[in-house]
Tab-separated table of C-alpha atoms in Angstrom:
chain	number	residue	atom	x	y	z
G	1	UNK	CA	225.165	94.222	181.619
G	2	UNK	CA	223.926	90.637	181.756
G	3	UNK	CA	223.432	90.776	177.987
G	4	UNK	CA	227.150	91.184	177.288
G	5	UNK	CA	228.096	88.510	179.818
G	6	UNK	CA	225.953	85.901	178.085
G	7	UNK	CA	227.122	87.137	174.694
G	8	UNK	CA	230.754	86.866	175.765
G	9	UNK	CA	230.309	83.298	176.952
G	10	UNK	CA	228.529	82.296	173.753
G	11	UNK	CA	231.099	84.102	171.634
G	12	UNK	CA	233.788	81.939	173.212
G	13	UNK	CA	232.501	79.187	170.957
G	14	UNK	CA	233.736	81.139	167.950
G	15	UNK	CA	237.340	80.834	169.106
G	16	UNK	CA	237.184	77.057	168.743
G	17	UNK	CA	236.203	77.427	165.079
G	18	UNK	CA	233.227	75.134	165.547
G	19	UNK	CA	230.406	77.504	166.357
G	20	UNK	CA	229.469	81.135	166.671
G	21	UNK	CA	226.875	83.307	168.374
G	22	UNK	CA	225.210	86.520	167.259
G	23	UNK	CA	222.569	88.958	168.434
G	24	UNK	CA	219.515	89.800	166.399
G	25	UNK	CA	217.508	93.006	166.300
G	26	UNK	CA	214.968	92.000	168.932
G	27	UNK	CA	217.726	91.224	171.501
G	28	UNK	CA	215.576	88.378	172.815
G	29	UNK	CA	217.422	85.616	171.042
G	30	UNK	CA	220.948	84.484	170.320
G	31	UNK	CA	221.940	82.298	167.410
G	32	UNK	CA	224.114	79.261	167.908
G	33	UNK	CA	225.355	77.690	164.710
G	34	UNK	CA	227.877	75.215	163.486
G	35	UNK	CA	228.897	73.912	160.089
G	36	UNK	CA	227.612	70.478	161.051
G	37	UNK	CA	224.177	71.617	162.272
G	38	UNK	CA	221.090	71.271	160.095
G	39	UNK	CA	219.594	74.705	160.622
G	40	UNK	CA	219.816	77.619	163.009
G	41	UNK	CA	219.354	77.491	166.756
G	42	UNK	CA	218.476	80.401	169.040
G	43	UNK	CA	218.620	80.699	172.813
G	44	UNK	CA	215.352	82.347	173.832
G	45	UNK	CA	216.632	84.744	176.524
G	46	UNK	CA	213.127	85.420	177.789
G	47	UNK	CA	212.807	81.737	178.723
G	48	UNK	CA	215.796	81.583	181.111
G	49	UNK	CA	214.512	80.848	184.624
G	50	UNK	CA	216.175	79.673	187.807
G	51	UNK	CA	214.214	76.824	189.369
G	52	UNK	CA	213.368	76.700	193.062
G	53	UNK	CA	216.174	74.881	194.890
G	54	UNK	CA	215.474	71.449	196.323
G	55	UNK	CA	217.588	69.147	198.443
G	56	UNK	CA	218.430	66.951	195.455
G	57	UNK	CA	218.877	69.905	193.057
G	58	UNK	CA	220.283	72.965	194.852
G	59	UNK	CA	220.723	74.809	191.538
G	60	UNK	CA	218.734	74.220	188.352
G	61	UNK	CA	218.124	76.563	185.435
G	62	UNK	CA	215.537	76.122	182.678
G	63	UNK	CA	215.697	77.641	179.175
G	64	UNK	CA	214.451	77.066	175.642
G	65	UNK	CA	216.218	76.700	172.306
G	66	UNK	CA	214.372	77.700	169.124
G	67	UNK	CA	215.202	75.522	166.089
G	68	UNK	CA	214.821	76.769	162.524
G	69	UNK	CA	215.391	73.854	160.089
G	70	UNK	CA	217.325	74.547	156.876
G	71	UNK	CA	214.771	72.608	154.849
G	72	UNK	CA	211.993	75.042	155.790
G	73	UNK	CA	210.319	72.583	158.160
G	74	UNK	CA	208.296	73.502	161.227
G	75	UNK	CA	209.912	75.698	163.877
G	76	UNK	CA	210.399	74.030	167.244
G	77	UNK	CA	211.079	75.284	170.770
G	78	UNK	CA	212.812	72.688	172.947
G	79	UNK	CA	212.875	73.156	176.725
G	80	UNK	CA	215.887	72.099	178.802
G	81	UNK	CA	216.747	72.069	182.491
G	82	UNK	CA	220.402	72.145	183.540
G	83	UNK	CA	221.275	70.788	186.993
G	84	UNK	CA	224.449	72.109	188.611
G	85	UNK	CA	226.493	70.139	191.150
G	86	UNK	CA	228.853	72.878	192.336
G	87	UNK	CA	230.628	70.651	194.865
G	88	UNK	CA	231.800	68.287	192.111
G	89	UNK	CA	231.952	70.805	189.242
G	90	UNK	CA	229.556	68.723	187.160
G	91	UNK	CA	226.474	69.868	185.288
G	92	UNK	CA	223.907	67.704	183.551
G	93	UNK	CA	220.845	68.484	181.473
G	94	UNK	CA	217.439	67.042	180.789
G	95	UNK	CA	215.092	67.626	177.863
G	96	UNK	CA	211.730	68.756	179.259
G	97	UNK	CA	209.716	68.832	176.033
G	98	UNK	CA	209.230	70.613	172.735
G	99	UNK	CA	206.564	72.834	171.195
G	100	UNK	CA	205.911	73.133	167.470
G	101	UNK	CA	205.637	76.794	166.445
G	102	UNK	CA	203.924	78.501	163.524
G	103	UNK	CA	205.681	81.069	161.316
G	104	UNK	CA	204.842	83.854	163.810
G	105	UNK	CA	206.383	81.952	166.729
G	106	UNK	CA	203.071	80.985	168.339
G	107	UNK	CA	202.586	77.463	169.706
G	108	UNK	CA	200.676	75.589	167.032
G	109	UNK	CA	199.029	73.255	169.527
G	110	UNK	CA	201.266	70.324	168.669
G	111	UNK	CA	203.467	69.467	171.611
G	112	UNK	CA	206.160	66.827	171.460
G	113	UNK	CA	207.552	65.052	174.478
G	114	UNK	CA	210.206	63.239	172.438
G	115	UNK	CA	213.125	62.761	174.789
G	116	UNK	CA	211.243	64.399	177.666
G	117	UNK	CA	211.643	62.824	181.051
G	118	UNK	CA	214.753	61.006	179.927
G	119	UNK	CA	217.484	60.652	182.485
G	120	UNK	CA	219.870	63.514	183.008
G	121	UNK	CA	222.741	63.600	180.549
G	122	UNK	CA	226.263	64.763	181.295
G	123	UNK	CA	227.290	67.907	179.430
G	124	UNK	CA	230.227	67.241	177.086
G	125	UNK	CA	233.275	69.466	177.513
G	126	UNK	CA	233.310	72.451	175.126
G	127	UNK	CA	229.988	71.549	173.514
G	128	UNK	CA	227.288	74.142	172.794
G	129	UNK	CA	225.450	72.983	175.937
G	130	UNK	CA	228.680	73.443	177.946
G	131	UNK	CA	228.850	77.141	177.035
G	132	UNK	CA	225.097	77.657	177.403
G	133	UNK	CA	225.073	76.036	180.847
G	134	UNK	CA	227.962	78.215	181.994
G	135	UNK	CA	226.418	81.401	180.554
G	136	UNK	CA	223.063	80.729	182.247
G	137	UNK	CA	224.794	80.013	185.573
G	138	UNK	CA	226.814	83.226	185.241
G	139	UNK	CA	223.612	85.148	184.461
G	140	UNK	CA	222.087	84.266	187.858
G	141	UNK	CA	225.102	83.692	190.107
G	142	UNK	CA	227.609	86.284	188.819
G	143	UNK	CA	230.349	83.659	188.582
G	144	UNK	CA	231.278	80.985	186.071
G	145	UNK	CA	230.250	77.435	186.831
G	146	UNK	CA	233.172	75.991	184.900
G	147	UNK	CA	236.393	77.335	186.429
G	148	UNK	CA	238.255	77.101	183.096
G	149	UNK	CA	235.953	79.843	181.766
G	150	UNK	CA	236.531	82.159	184.743
G	151	UNK	CA	239.086	84.272	182.878
G	152	UNK	CA	236.479	85.201	180.211
G	153	UNK	CA	234.580	87.489	182.620
């Protein structure tokens, strides 16, 4: 059931004409793509985790995006944390780090912290991160974070 909810939220990107989402055989990943992107990007469903709530961050969700460059370069898994401020209807994200992966998807031992620890960034309206953040919130809380997506349930 949760699978179709996340798929529905990601598929909403296709209606804008800018991006699309698709399932693959292993059902562990989704593809997010756009004409302007340099490669393919997958949401690793097995990486989605709700963080322990704290006073400063009552709701935070962590997940990873797998990047497959068009030029055949090294695969990369980038970790993100999204912080949700339900009272104000604002979500922001932070890059946690990135792992280089070999052709089989195993960590190659090279870990990048490029952009890691940077300050939280606001999530742009109707961006890929906007739909991902809402889908991950829906996955754990059974309601949309962004009220304008509530009718897509």
